[in-house]
């Protein structure tokens, strides 16, 4: 009997009137867990009953604790007939099972009914007494923490990243059971809600077991999905990344001790492969200095105080980094990754080493999209696999085997793709399905990458990773140290010199003479040592340390393909045949749009293909950026097939001009002004003449036309040949993408490169649109146009609605498309609008371009916002956090004068920003848009009697200007709502609007009851909407998830701890202003 | 292609105040879109009428969902469905309960019944306020009336607490409730020149001086601020002596005339009309025991006092002078024993008349 669950029903309020005669309600409550049910007394004649019940105690297995939700049903007592149900509350008690999450659930929960929606609220108290169970054959996995966040959570550090975990659970869908013919829709929906809740619990428990087996204690980047297969069943599946996380406790010294394993283990992992490696490199004295990470690693981790000790901070950071850096020259060894010709064998070696670390893993996949510095060595590119399956061919639909095999197949394919790219791992990995009748498309995608193997070994990932994460949430006094850590990690990892973190990940992992696909390679524009591709596509977030020029922007490729209606195998074949073409076209579109914006890399790429009865939809979203390490993209050239025709030529040249103008405009818009460097690199497959031509064609315009013709024979992705109407369409669609209104930026990743000064003003929103295609016989072009317009209009609508937040950036702008019925297209988006401070931004931009200044920049971090890390990391090479290090850094990097200049510039920039910040932080409610002052006010009024806790929601893993102090547990909720009075509820829009609002309300209530004040990494993973207007009916299923957290405002934070840095902060500010 | 469904839901509910006003004013979505277009909301945004329409629809839906909560504003603060910052809640409530003075003028003093509600389309046609808005305003009056009807304690305070209204608006509602309860006639042609604020002021005077609650006796009686104090009305009958007793009337007149002589241009008219005017005011007082006469209180004031004075071209200053001396002189009359009642009566009458004496 390893656990005791206790629940107390306190009171209700705003209950609906259940007795028309008295306009009152005689309410009582049933509390159910597993098969045990308790009841409260009836509280007669009240809409605000005060039950104040005893503690109901359930003695249960911890297995049940994980699987089952606590079910609370509110009923109206009726003497003569059956009691009427008012509604239900399901409480997931999983957060109470981990010692580090919530300890009690207490608060007002909306009482939810699948037909009536929210009907009043109930106040409940829940506690769990857990007895330790050390049985190694146990079936439960209590205490394993789950995070939706796809990076190492903010107040943890990753001691170890174990790798991929997946699980899949199948059950019969209650909606398709025989009993469904006789029971009410309400009963059926409730059965479904309950079942899915149970299945998610079971799934989480099973994944937890796998994590424990691997020796981990947490799952990060947990992604759970439902497949409503219909007749063949209901599948709940999840993937995630198993990690060993250590909690960082501010001010406590127990950090390194929390995991006694860490230090010894890291010593132990001086693996043979490492021993071999050292002599090899030391023989090569010409190589820049570098350090094999593992031995070094142990030094600072065992000797240095914990990262979180504000008072000791300065001394600590310098000591630890000093240790590292002073060691650096002593060791005098070559780096793992190196220059030119040597690169081949060395790379192979590194790969071997990495492989040994990864080979015991079946799938070296990581669902993370954001990594500790040094984790990512190189990125190969996007790998994806799709497979079309027939659900009616499943032999044993009730068993998971068949689906397991399907996914296994796909994952193997992904793995082999990654291998082909010379990579041994896949990061930013995700899986999805789309189902239409009996056809199911399984998709998986990720980014092939080379990882630093040390992160996968015991104790290797001590401070570096988690600290870097922290720098994103810049608490006063801590940030300095994080910078130091970042610095340290990059140097001890040994890639400091050969591949600076700002560009190292761009370098190709594959063999240049044996490339898996045709690509144009040049020497890295940043370090000029290694080869980089001309464009880079990835599914991950932009690494914080990446060097970026200008700002980024959302890029979408949209595609619609008609398909004949068919059944079974014929249908599946037709779909399989269409898929590669769709992928190719989406890719082409992305490439063209990227060029049009004068950018050279895509991050957060997400390609969704959705299948309907008579069409396929493809939507690719990504954030385009200009990576400084990659070559400048060429312009787009149009070539005609019939050059003799004069008017045709003219048409082409006007089009060309429009394109060139757009490119020029975009360069201004996104502030992309790469240094006009002259190419002198040898060994590039492209002739020099041509490359410089590409350069010019972007900067100048029409007068280049004659020269352009010389080269358009080349099959660059950016030469568009107008030989058929398709191409014309392509160009048209390229140009019809409406520009964003002034003051707006957008991206689908965590943060926007180039924007630093977020205010605390943010607004999370969900928008859903369904379009009906009225004319049945549409061509592909017609459909494409409609689909493009639909997405564009939705974006325009968002910009308009959020105009009060200007200047702002729409982050995590991910669209989900579906074809719910024939002729219907559904687009859903959940994103967050975050406003930033224009003034500071401008100053920062300016300072960035200037170059002068003083030192002590470690301090201004304390005043910086979350965007800070992105900004500072843009100039990555070595952002020193204190004088000693900065000296060390640049002395050790002898051939990096450009970097040194940047460093200077950066200092100036940060100082300037610091100063501006002080002024504005002293008066927060300054002339800023109302949004900001509004949000400030709302929270300010929180303690003084506002009865409802304000809960912020965001799809991102952080909240700007705040620090997450605690993760309370995962929120994973599934709701069904239906109506038989659609018109009365305001039609489909009214129905869905209130349902989404209700879902938000329930998420907020659960978070508040856990003691939290925000949900991060929130996502709406499923929104299945069905309607039958003729019957006046509609039904909708929504699945949402996220991490409940407690955050503190940066300003509060500043006030509480006795920080030495405070005084210094102000002086820095003063200095900066001069 | 047609948009079948289009929703936009935010975590922190933001409402455009302009659209909210349009909704309150009873504009249809299409009309609201037109107004917004003309207002230039699209300037600077690259947005089309479609976008505007979608936005307006979203907001209208939000308002409709909020409306239920606005009916009991206290709920708005602790409901969970919408996360609305407190100062926005205040705005929502205040605007929802705000009313058009032209509209309120039409229903002031009428029974807040279904019958009156049925006639709202006439009111709408007459005032130019949309029927939808008329209904909202009427329902607000009725809702407030119903809630405070059953409550004990001071009227304004009750309204403020139960509907979270500002002091000013709570006082206006108190006036509306007071008028509806006593069914004062305000619709006669002669009263048309009076604004709602005139009446609201008078109502405030009556509430604070003539009701049960006015005595400062906070026993928390029901309707203490809504009903006029019966005893006081009974006592008012005693004032009749001022006009029935010839000596007293003459004496009163001579005292007033002595005091006024040379101080006003309208002295002659005042002297000539004294008896008529005095009879008018005292008769009004004497008749107040009769509920039907109470209803005519304002029309009587206008007919019996204000109109004669106005035709004699008294200035506002004249009026103040006259009423001051008229009230005070009665104290000097040694046979007149009802000083307290007289003061309580004349205090209100004086301030009401002064408020009502305008064009």
PDB file of N, CA and C in Angstrom, chain A residues 983 1027-1033:
ATOM      1  N   UNK A 983     -26.975  26.616 -32.942  1.00  0.00           N
ATOM      2  CA  UNK A 983     -27.405  27.980 -33.293  1.00  0.00           C
ATOM      3  C   UNK A 983     -27.531  28.842 -32.057  1.00  0.00           C
ATOM      4  N   UNK A1027     -18.851  19.099 -37.188  1.00  0.00           N
ATOM      5  CA  UNK A1027     -20.140  19.776 -37.073  1.00  0.00           C
ATOM      6  C   UNK A1027     -21.184  19.100 -37.948  1.00  0.00           C
ATOM      7  N   UNK A1028     -22.391  19.332 -37.567  1.00  0.00           N
ATOM      8  CA  UNK A1028     -23.514  18.900 -38.382  1.00  0.00           C
ATOM      9  C   UNK A1028     -24.591  19.960 -38.250  1.00  0.00           C
ATOM     10  N   UNK A1029     -24.441  21.028 -39.041  1.00  0.00           N
ATOM     11  CA  UNK A1029     -25.340  22.171 -38.877  1.00  0.00           C
ATOM     12  C   UNK A1029     -26.803  21.803 -39.102  1.00  0.00           C
ATOM     13  N   UNK A1030     -27.023  20.823 -39.957  1.00  0.00           N
ATOM     14  CA  UNK A1030     -28.414  20.448 -40.221  1.00  0.00           C
ATOM     15  C   UNK A1030     -29.097  19.917 -38.978  1.00  0.00           C
ATOM     16  N   UNK A1031     -28.306  19.210 -38.189  1.00  0.00           N
ATOM     17  CA  UNK A1031     -28.862  18.669 -36.945  1.00  0.00           C
ATOM     18  C   UNK A1031     -28.666  19.631 -35.786  1.00  0.00           C
ATOM     19  N   UNK A1032     -28.049  20.791 -36.094  1.00  0.00           N
ATOM     20  CA  UNK A1032     -27.803  21.780 -35.051  1.00  0.00           C
ATOM     21  C   UNK A1032     -26.818  21.251 -34.008  1.00  0.00           C
ATOM     22  N   UNK A1033     -25.882  20.416 -34.476  1.00  0.00           N
ATOM     23  CA  UNK A1033     -24.962  19.777 -33.552  1.00  0.00           C
ATOM     24  C   UNK A1033     -23.506  20.073 -33.912  1.00  0.00           C
TER      25      UNK A1033
END
